[in-house]
GROMACS .gro file of C-alpha atoms in nm:
model
  132
    1MET     CA    1  -0.004  -0.005  -0.006
    2SER     CA    2   0.135   0.365  -0.083
    3ASP     CA    3   0.205   0.624   0.182
    4TRP     CA    4  -0.082   0.813   0.043
    5ASP     CA    5  -0.316   0.517   0.076
    6LEU     CA    6  -0.202   0.508   0.446
    7TYR     CA    7  -0.233   0.866   0.490
    8LYS     CA    8  -0.605   0.820   0.388
    9GLN     CA    9  -0.676   0.592   0.654
   10THR     CA   10  -0.537   0.808   0.965
   11CYS     CA   11  -0.724   0.867   1.287
   12PHE     CA   12  -0.655   1.155   1.545
   13LEU     CA   13  -0.600   1.155   1.898
   14MET     CA   14  -0.689   1.397   2.104
   15ALA     CA   15  -0.764   1.528   2.464
   16GLN     CA   16  -1.078   1.703   2.349
   17PRO     CA   17  -1.245   1.782   2.031
   18LEU     CA   18  -1.247   2.072   1.823
   19ALA     CA   19  -1.548   2.276   1.741
   20PRO     CA   20  -1.685   2.149   1.403
   21GLU     CA   21  -1.689   2.500   1.241
   22LEU     CA   22  -1.325   2.573   1.243
   23SER     CA   23  -1.074   2.555   0.939
   24PHE     CA   24  -0.740   2.418   1.041
   25ALA     CA   25  -0.437   2.211   0.928
   26VAL     CA   26  -0.298   1.880   1.129
   27ILE     CA   27   0.083   1.911   1.060
   28THR     CA   28   0.354   1.691   1.184
   29ALA     CA   29   0.748   1.708   1.142
   30HIS     CA   30   0.802   1.331   1.201
   31ASN     CA   31   0.959   1.134   0.972
   32PRO     CA   32   1.044   1.394   0.671
   33GLN     CA   33   0.937   1.235   0.310
   34GLY     CA   34   0.805   0.932   0.485
   35ASP     CA   35   1.130   0.779   0.594
   36LYS     CA   36   1.130   0.619   0.930
   37VAL     CA   37   1.377   0.847   1.163
   38SER     CA   38   1.479   0.800   1.528
   39GLU     CA   39   1.238   0.875   1.804
   40THR     CA   40   1.510   1.130   1.943
   41TYR     CA   41   1.520   1.298   1.579
   42ASN     CA   42   1.146   1.324   1.530
   43ARG     CA   43   1.145   1.462   1.911
   44LEU     CA   44   1.354   1.716   1.776
   45LEU     CA   45   1.187   1.782   1.476
   46ASP     CA   46   0.862   1.831   1.654
   47TYR     CA   47   1.024   2.046   1.891
   48ARG     CA   48   1.151   2.312   1.618
   49LEU     CA   49   0.805   2.261   1.434
   50GLN     CA   50   0.629   2.395   1.775
   51GLN     CA   51   0.864   2.671   1.785
   52ASP     CA   52   0.759   2.766   1.436
   53ILE     CA   53   0.414   2.747   1.511
   54VAL     CA   54   0.420   2.951   1.816
   55ARG     CA   55   0.598   3.226   1.628
   56LEU     CA   56   0.318   3.218   1.401
   57ASN     CA   57   0.092   3.329   1.702
   58VAL     CA   58  -0.210   3.153   1.601
   59PRO     CA   59  -0.402   2.892   1.790
   60TYR     CA   60  -0.298   2.554   1.835
   61ARG     CA   61  -0.345   2.239   1.993
   62GLU     CA   62  -0.149   1.894   2.020
   63LEU     CA   63  -0.293   1.551   1.871
   64TRP     CA   64  -0.175   1.236   1.765
   65GLY     CA   65  -0.210   1.129   1.395
   66SER     CA   66  -0.238   0.747   1.399
   67ALA     CA   67  -0.295   0.419   1.208
   68PRO     CA   68  -0.637   0.295   1.277
   69ASP     CA   69  -0.517  -0.003   1.495
   70LEU     CA   70  -0.296   0.227   1.663
   71SER     CA   71   0.009   0.034   1.575
   72HIS     CA   72   0.191   0.371   1.438
   73ARG     CA   73   0.151   0.716   1.599
   74GLU     CA   74   0.312   1.069   1.510
   75LYS     CA   75   0.305   1.371   1.720
   76SER     CA   76   0.096   1.624   1.536
   77TRP     CA   77  -0.051   2.005   1.577
   78ALA     CA   78  -0.395   2.131   1.475
   79VAL     CA   79  -0.308   2.474   1.398
   80LEU     CA   80  -0.572   2.755   1.294
   81ALA     CA   81  -0.370   2.936   1.025
   82GLU     CA   82  -0.402   2.982   0.666
   83LYS     CA   83  -0.358   2.679   0.451
   84SER     CA   84  -0.111   2.818   0.231
   85ILE     CA   85   0.146   2.906   0.551
   86MET     CA   86   0.097   2.543   0.640
   87LEU     CA   87   0.180   2.408   0.341
   88THR     CA   88   0.496   2.603   0.334
   89LEU     CA   89   0.587   2.471   0.696
   90ALA     CA   90   0.504   2.137   0.595
   91ARG     CA   91   0.742   2.171   0.268
   92ALA     CA   92   0.998   2.302   0.523
   93TYR     CA   93   0.981   1.981   0.736
   94GLN     CA   94   0.955   1.780   0.426
   95GLN     CA   95   0.633   1.659   0.495
   96ASN     CA   96   0.462   1.469   0.210
   97ALA     CA   97   0.112   1.575   0.287
   98ILE     CA   98  -0.076   1.753   0.566
   99TYR     CA   99  -0.461   1.713   0.666
  100TRP     CA  100  -0.666   2.034   0.587
  101VAL     CA  101  -0.979   2.058   0.760
  102ASP     CA  102  -1.280   2.295   0.655
  103ALA     CA  103  -1.594   2.320   0.876
  104ASN     CA  104  -1.550   1.952   0.973
  105GLN     CA  105  -1.449   1.837   0.612
  106LEU     CA  106  -1.096   1.658   0.578
  107TYR     CA  107  -0.890   1.657   0.294
  108LEU     CA  108  -0.565   1.482   0.240
  109THR     CA  109  -0.355   1.788   0.106
  110PRO     CA  110   0.025   1.696  -0.132
  111CYS     CA  111   0.302   1.900  -0.020
  112LEU     CA  112   0.592   1.751  -0.188
  113LEU     CA  113   0.411   1.436  -0.383
  114LYS     CA  114   0.375   1.581  -0.700
  115ASP     CA  115   0.152   1.304  -0.866
  116GLN     CA  116  -0.093   1.346  -0.603
  117SER     CA  117  -0.395   1.564  -0.572
  118GLU     CA  118  -0.607   1.712  -0.270
  119GLU     CA  119  -0.854   1.451  -0.204
  120HIS     CA  120  -1.138   1.479   0.019
  121ILE     CA  121  -1.146   1.180   0.260
  122GLY     CA  122  -1.444   1.236   0.481
  123THR     CA  123  -1.535   1.406   0.803
  124PHE     CA  124  -1.264   1.505   1.067
  125SER     CA  125  -1.478   1.401   1.350
  126GLN     CA  126  -1.555   1.086   1.244
  127ARG     CA  127  -1.170   1.001   1.259
  128VAL     CA  128  -1.128   1.153   1.614
  129ILE     CA  129  -1.080   0.925   1.928
  130VAL     CA  130  -1.077   1.134   2.226
  131SER     CA  131  -0.765   0.992   2.462
  132THR     CA  132  -0.745   1.105   2.824
   0.00000   0.00000   0.00000
């Protein structure tokens, strides 16, 4: 299965759901270009990404992008910023794609993957698992 197909199956682990009318990006810095890197390096990349998000001076919240069976998770951020800004930031972290949420509609949006087009993949709320 391609990375793109795997991305389309992602669910999101959150401490509390977001309001359904919001528009935001879900972005990670983990595993640049889809290549697995060490946990330590992923933590460093995540720290740098969070600092970049803080500098944007926009609301954001931590979450985890996860395989449906929870076998793979990547720390991510829901960021209430313009889509173009988030795509630029994702490219800086060598990410293949981001998720874009617009009024609960979930889109998989390519960043580095030139052979893919943005794809509507359902509703965000149906993929949220509230964790404590």
